[in-house]
Amino acid sequence: MLGIARRRLGSGCVLGQLMQALRPAAAASAARTYSATAKEMTVREALNSALDEEMSADPSVFLMGEEVGEYQGAYKISKGLLDKYGPDRVLDTPITEAGFTGIGVGAAYQGLRPVVEFMTFNFSMQAIDHIINSAAKSNYMSAGQISVPIVFRGPNGAAAGVGAQHSQCYAAWYAHVPGLKVLSPYSSEDARGLLKAAIRDPDPVVFLENELLYGESFPVSAEVLDSSFSLPIGKAKIEREGKDVTITAFSKMVGYALQAAEILSKEGISAEVINLRSIRPLDRAAINASVRKTNRLVTVEEGFPQHGVGAEICMSVVEDSFEYLDAPLERIAGADVPMPYAANLERMAVPQVEDIVRAAKRACYRAVPMAATA
């Protein structure tokens, strides 16, 4: 990657000097292979294979962040990549998000395709000026002359026992900003297909993963394992079809929504579960089509309720499908408090399967409305 930068920018430039300073020590070479006949794949493996294949296909793609090289990633997402591609394309950085994010944006200005890893998206706040004021706005402010093909990725949302400062969901934060695309995968298929699409995209993409999903295994088809596979940005997926109530969710909450749908089915309620996949752009057409079929909506997210993703979805349905509604809209979100550290309080602050079940029952008039119990 340094060679490409030097040819395009000149070896004496500040970017080249900064990148040279960030180069880690070379590691021993080792090869990695994936089975084409695999039926199951973890989210960690899906992300790793997507990075590997895109770096192999395009020499302008490189990875940078804290511990991505020698340590092979804080969550082992970059396992084996330093050995395969070397320190010019897998850059271990100092603990300075503002510094290495700025370098990444500058490299994207010059035609490279950086993938910037944050150890947690909570640390992206140190670099938020580069993400919003530089990456997101440069294409518009240059009248289309400057493209910024960069991916900002890492774990987002609540993990377990990491307290208020390391548990925030940034989906609504970044989805508020014109010029950014915001993706949030749930399954291995999502992770692999969406990350490939993000790396190939000409615009900046915020890629919100979930730490608790990295070790989860999902079935994958031969199509998903093909190196040319990618998923379209801006398209949701119907994970489970239903006719009585629509449940929208993203990231880890998709799994909770599917569990809730299974419980509801045993009580005669057929729930349709939509995996949003893309937060910005939002697949409003798919959401409204589902609501026009089920006539009810429950939105689920881990983030704070005020100005959240669920609030935007509800407003979209009110604007486009109000006359189809047979019940008030239901929003399930994290508690409107900083995340508690105590395990029992943490569980109360994050949506649970039973919360989704109760909301769906209220929407179907199968339970006493909350207002009646106040």
PDB file of N, CA and C in Angstrom, residues 6-58:
ATOM      1  N   ARG A   6       3.192   6.114  -2.567  1.00  0.00           N
ATOM      2  CA  ARG A   6       4.370   6.863  -3.012  1.00  0.00           C
ATOM      3  C   ARG A   6       4.285   7.208  -4.494  1.00  0.00           C
ATOM      4  N   ARG A   7       3.829   6.236  -5.292  1.00  0.00           N
ATOM      5  CA  ARG A   7       3.724   6.510  -6.725  1.00  0.00           C
ATOM      6  C   ARG A   7       2.743   7.634  -6.995  1.00  0.00           C
ATOM      7  N   ARG A   8       1.649   7.686  -6.197  1.00  0.00           N
ATOM      8  CA  ARG A   8       0.606   8.680  -6.455  1.00  0.00           C
ATOM      9  C   ARG A   8       0.906  10.018  -5.788  1.00  0.00           C
ATOM     10  N   LEU A   9       1.601   9.950  -4.621  1.00  0.00           N
ATOM     11  CA  LEU A   9       1.742  11.164  -3.826  1.00  0.00           C
ATOM     12  C   LEU A   9       3.178  11.681  -3.752  1.00  0.00           C
ATOM     13  N   GLY A  10       4.145  10.806  -4.027  1.00  0.00           N
ATOM     14  CA  GLY A  10       5.528  11.199  -3.835  1.00  0.00           C
ATOM     15  C   GLY A  10       6.020  10.743  -2.484  1.00  0.00           C
ATOM     16  N   SER A  11       7.230  10.179  -2.409  1.00  0.00           N
ATOM     17  CA  SER A  11       7.715   9.568  -1.174  1.00  0.00           C
ATOM     18  C   SER A  11       7.990  10.589  -0.087  1.00  0.00           C
ATOM     19  N   GLY A  12       8.130  11.860  -0.426  1.00  0.00           N
ATOM     20  CA  GLY A  12       8.456  12.851   0.577  1.00  0.00           C
ATOM     21  C   GLY A  12       7.266  13.498   1.231  1.00  0.00           C
ATOM     22  N   CYS A  13       6.031  13.059   0.887  1.00  0.00           N
ATOM     23  CA  CYS A  13       4.847  13.732   1.419  1.00  0.00           C
ATOM     24  C   CYS A  13       4.614  13.369   2.871  1.00  0.00           C
ATOM     25  N   VAL A  14       3.815  14.168   3.553  1.00  0.00           N
ATOM     26  CA  VAL A  14       3.530  13.951   4.966  1.00  0.00           C
ATOM     27  C   VAL A  14       2.805  12.626   5.179  1.00  0.00           C
ATOM     28  N   LEU A  15       1.854  12.307   4.264  1.00  0.00           N
ATOM     29  CA  LEU A  15       1.116  11.050   4.393  1.00  0.00           C
ATOM     30  C   LEU A  15       2.069   9.866   4.346  1.00  0.00           C
ATOM     31  N   GLY A  16       3.009   9.899   3.373  1.00  0.00           N
ATOM     32  CA  GLY A  16       3.960   8.792   3.259  1.00  0.00           C
ATOM     33  C   GLY A  16       4.819   8.663   4.497  1.00  0.00           C
ATOM     34  N   GLN A  17       5.274   9.791   5.047  1.00  0.00           N
ATOM     35  CA  GLN A  17       6.102   9.757   6.243  1.00  0.00           C
ATOM     36  C   GLN A  17       5.334   9.222   7.440  1.00  0.00           C
ATOM     37  N   LEU A  18       4.060   9.650   7.581  1.00  0.00           N
ATOM     38  CA  LEU A  18       3.253   9.162   8.695  1.00  0.00           C
ATOM     39  C   LEU A  18       2.989   7.670   8.581  1.00  0.00           C
ATOM     40  N   MET A  19       2.680   7.203   7.368  1.00  0.00           N
ATOM     41  CA  MET A  19       2.445   5.781   7.172  1.00  0.00           C
ATOM     42  C   MET A  19       3.699   4.978   7.462  1.00  0.00           C
ATOM     43  N   GLN A  20       4.869   5.504   7.047  1.00  0.00           N
ATOM     44  CA  GLN A  20       6.125   4.821   7.312  1.00  0.00           C
ATOM     45  C   GLN A  20       6.340   4.670   8.806  1.00  0.00           C
ATOM     46  N   ALA A  21       5.975   5.687   9.570  1.00  0.00           N
ATOM     47  CA  ALA A  21       6.144   5.642  11.023  1.00  0.00           C
ATOM     48  C   ALA A  21       5.243   4.617  11.673  1.00  0.00           C
ATOM     49  N   LEU A  22       4.112   4.299  11.002  1.00  0.00           N
ATOM     50  CA  LEU A  22       3.158   3.366  11.581  1.00  0.00           C
ATOM     51  C   LEU A  22       3.423   1.918  11.214  1.00  0.00           C
ATOM     52  N   ARG A  23       4.414   1.661  10.356  1.00  0.00           N
ATOM     53  CA  ARG A  23       4.636   0.294   9.889  1.00  0.00           C
ATOM     54  C   ARG A  23       5.066  -0.615  11.032  1.00  0.00           C
ATOM     55  N   PRO A  24       4.430  -1.746  11.216  1.00  0.00           N
ATOM     56  CA  PRO A  24       4.835  -2.698  12.245  1.00  0.00           C
ATOM     57  C   PRO A  24       5.981  -3.556  11.745  1.00  0.00           C
ATOM     58  N   ALA A  25       6.601  -4.300  12.636  1.00  0.00           N
ATOM     59  CA  ALA A  25       7.655  -5.235  12.261  1.00  0.00           C
ATOM     60  C   ALA A  25       7.074  -6.341  11.403  1.00  0.00           C
ATOM     61  N   ALA A  26       7.842  -6.807  10.449  1.00  0.00           N
ATOM     62  CA  ALA A  26       7.358  -7.858   9.552  1.00  0.00           C
ATOM     63  C   ALA A  26       7.157  -9.157  10.312  1.00  0.00           C
ATOM     64  N   ALA A  27       6.155  -9.905   9.946  1.00  0.00           N
ATOM     65  CA  ALA A  27       5.864 -11.184  10.591  1.00  0.00           C
ATOM     66  C   ALA A  27       6.153 -12.320   9.629  1.00  0.00           C
ATOM     67  N   ALA A  28       6.258 -13.538  10.177  1.00  0.00           N
ATOM     68  CA  ALA A  28       6.520 -14.712   9.352  1.00  0.00           C
ATOM     69  C   ALA A  28       5.328 -14.989   8.450  1.00  0.00           C
ATOM     70  N   SER A  29       5.606 -15.560   7.283  1.00  0.00           N
ATOM     71  CA  SER A  29       4.541 -15.810   6.312  1.00  0.00           C
ATOM     72  C   SER A  29       3.777 -17.072   6.652  1.00  0.00           C
ATOM     73  N   ALA A  30       2.456 -17.015   6.462  1.00  0.00           N
ATOM     74  CA  ALA A  30       1.604 -18.189   6.679  1.00  0.00           C
ATOM     75  C   ALA A  30       0.404 -18.082   5.763  1.00  0.00           C
ATOM     76  N   ALA A  31      -0.132 -19.214   5.342  1.00  0.00           N
ATOM     77  CA  ALA A  31      -1.268 -19.213   4.418  1.00  0.00           C
ATOM     78  C   ALA A  31      -2.537 -19.601   5.133  1.00  0.00           C
ATOM     79  N   ARG A  32      -3.675 -19.101   4.633  1.00  0.00           N
ATOM     80  CA  ARG A  32      -4.977 -19.453   5.176  1.00  0.00           C
ATOM     81  C   ARG A  32      -5.868 -19.864   4.031  1.00  0.00           C
ATOM     82  N   THR A  33      -6.675 -20.861   4.278  1.00  0.00           N
ATOM     83  CA  THR A  33      -7.628 -21.293   3.260  1.00  0.00           C
ATOM     84  C   THR A  33      -8.990 -21.482   3.889  1.00  0.00           C
ATOM     85  N   TYR A  34     -10.033 -21.375   3.061  1.00  0.00           N
ATOM     86  CA  TYR A  34     -11.403 -21.614   3.495  1.00  0.00           C
ATOM     87  C   TYR A  34     -12.006 -22.713   2.637  1.00  0.00           C
ATOM     88  N   SER A  35     -12.799 -23.556   3.245  1.00  0.00           N
ATOM     89  CA  SER A  35     -13.416 -24.655   2.528  1.00  0.00           C
ATOM     90  C   SER A  35     -14.595 -24.159   1.710  1.00  0.00           C
ATOM     91  N   ALA A  36     -14.594 -24.522   0.434  1.00  0.00           N
ATOM     92  CA  ALA A  36     -15.694 -24.119  -0.436  1.00  0.00           C
ATOM     93  C   ALA A  36     -16.970 -24.890  -0.133  1.00  0.00           C
ATOM     94  N   THR A  37     -16.830 -25.969   0.664  1.00  0.00           N
ATOM     95  CA  THR A  37     -17.995 -26.797   0.968  1.00  0.00           C
ATOM     96  C   THR A  37     -18.541 -26.532   2.370  1.00  0.00           C
ATOM     97  N   ALA A  38     -18.032 -25.496   3.030  1.00  0.00           N
ATOM     98  CA  ALA A  38     -18.465 -25.202   4.395  1.00  0.00           C
ATOM     99  C   ALA A  38     -19.953 -24.899   4.438  1.00  0.00           C
ATOM    100  N   LYS A  39     -20.641 -25.436   5.431  1.00  0.00           N
ATOM    101  CA  LYS A  39     -22.067 -25.193   5.596  1.00  0.00           C
ATOM    102  C   LYS A  39     -22.332 -24.159   6.688  1.00  0.00           C
ATOM    103  N   GLU A  40     -21.374 -23.995   7.600  1.00  0.00           N
ATOM    104  CA  GLU A  40     -21.526 -23.037   8.693  1.00  0.00           C
ATOM    105  C   GLU A  40     -20.323 -22.113   8.704  1.00  0.00           C
ATOM    106  N   MET A  41     -20.549 -20.876   9.101  1.00  0.00           N
ATOM    107  CA  MET A  41     -19.463 -19.906   9.192  1.00  0.00           C
ATOM    108  C   MET A  41     -19.783 -18.935  10.310  1.00  0.00           C
ATOM    109  N   THR A  42     -18.798 -18.629  11.148  1.00  0.00           N
ATOM    110  CA  THR A  42     -19.024 -17.629  12.182  1.00  0.00           C
ATOM    111  C   THR A  42     -18.977 -16.236  11.560  1.00  0.00           C
ATOM    112  N   VAL A  43     -19.538 -15.278  12.264  1.00  0.00           N
ATOM    113  CA  VAL A  43     -19.486 -13.890  11.798  1.00  0.00           C
ATOM    114  C   VAL A  43     -18.034 -13.434  11.722  1.00  0.00           C
ATOM    115  N   ARG A  44     -17.214 -13.861  12.678  1.00  0.00           N
ATOM    116  CA  ARG A  44     -15.780 -13.521  12.659  1.00  0.00           C
ATOM    117  C   ARG A  44     -15.125 -14.027  11.381  1.00  0.00           C
ATOM    118  N   GLU A  45     -15.381 -15.276  11.019  1.00  0.00           N
ATOM    119  CA  GLU A  45     -14.811 -15.834   9.796  1.00  0.00           C
ATOM    120  C   GLU A  45     -15.336 -15.126   8.552  1.00  0.00           C
ATOM    121  N   ALA A  46     -16.601 -14.746   8.589  1.00  0.00           N
ATOM    122  CA  ALA A  46     -17.193 -14.053   7.441  1.00  0.00           C
ATOM    123  C   ALA A  46     -16.520 -12.712   7.200  1.00  0.00           C
ATOM    124  N   LEU A  47     -16.299 -11.961   8.258  1.00  0.00           N
ATOM    125  CA  LEU A  47     -15.638 -10.660   8.134  1.00  0.00           C
ATOM    126  C   LEU A  47     -14.195 -10.838   7.681  1.00  0.00           C
ATOM    127  N   ASN A  48     -13.507 -11.808   8.271  1.00  0.00           N
ATOM    128  CA  ASN A  48     -12.114 -12.069   7.926  1.00  0.00           C
ATOM    129  C   ASN A  48     -11.973 -12.464   6.456  1.00  0.00           C
ATOM    130  N   SER A  49     -12.838 -13.349   5.992  1.00  0.00           N
ATOM    131  CA  SER A  49     -12.746 -13.801   4.605  1.00  0.00           C
ATOM    132  C   SER A  49     -13.090 -12.679   3.629  1.00  0.00           C
ATOM    133  N   ALA A  50     -14.041 -11.819   4.011  1.00  0.00           N
ATOM    134  CA  ALA A  50     -14.382 -10.691   3.144  1.00  0.00           C
ATOM    135  C   ALA A  50     -13.203  -9.735   3.003  1.00  0.00           C
ATOM    136  N   LEU A  51     -12.551  -9.425   4.120  1.00  0.00           N
ATOM    137  CA  LEU A  51     -11.368  -8.569   4.074  1.00  0.00           C
ATOM    138  C   LEU A  51     -10.277  -9.200   3.219  1.00  0.00           C
ATOM    139  N   ASP A  52     -10.026 -10.476   3.448  1.00  0.00           N
ATOM    140  CA  ASP A  52      -8.989 -11.198   2.726  1.00  0.00           C
ATOM    141  C   ASP A  52      -9.233 -11.145   1.217  1.00  0.00           C
ATOM    142  N   GLU A  53     -10.434 -11.476   0.798  1.00  0.00           N
ATOM    143  CA  GLU A  53     -10.734 -11.545  -0.627  1.00  0.00           C
ATOM    144  C   GLU A  53     -10.696 -10.173  -1.296  1.00  0.00           C
ATOM    145  N   GLU A  54     -11.171  -9.140  -0.591  1.00  0.00           N
ATOM    146  CA  GLU A  54     -11.145  -7.798  -1.186  1.00  0.00           C
ATOM    147  C   GLU A  54      -9.723  -7.243  -1.247  1.00  0.00           C
ATOM    148  N   MET A  55      -8.891  -7.568  -0.262  1.00  0.00           N
ATOM    149  CA  MET A  55      -7.493  -7.154  -0.309  1.00  0.00           C
ATOM    150  C   MET A  55      -6.747  -7.886  -1.422  1.00  0.00           C
ATOM    151  N   SER A  56      -7.100  -9.146  -1.645  1.00  0.00           N
ATOM    152  CA  SER A  56      -6.482  -9.923  -2.715  1.00  0.00           C
ATOM    153  C   SER A  56      -6.899  -9.407  -4.088  1.00  0.00           C
ATOM    154  N   ALA A  57      -8.157  -8.998  -4.208  1.00  0.00           N
ATOM    155  CA  ALA A  57      -8.687  -8.561  -5.506  1.00  0.00           C
ATOM    156  C   ALA A  57      -8.254  -7.148  -5.878  1.00  0.00           C
ATOM    157  N   ASP A  58      -8.003  -6.294  -4.878  1.00  0.00           N
ATOM    158  CA  ASP A  58      -7.732  -4.877  -5.148  1.00  0.00           C
ATOM    159  C   ASP A  58      -6.545  -4.420  -4.300  1.00  0.00           C
TER     160      ASP A  58
END
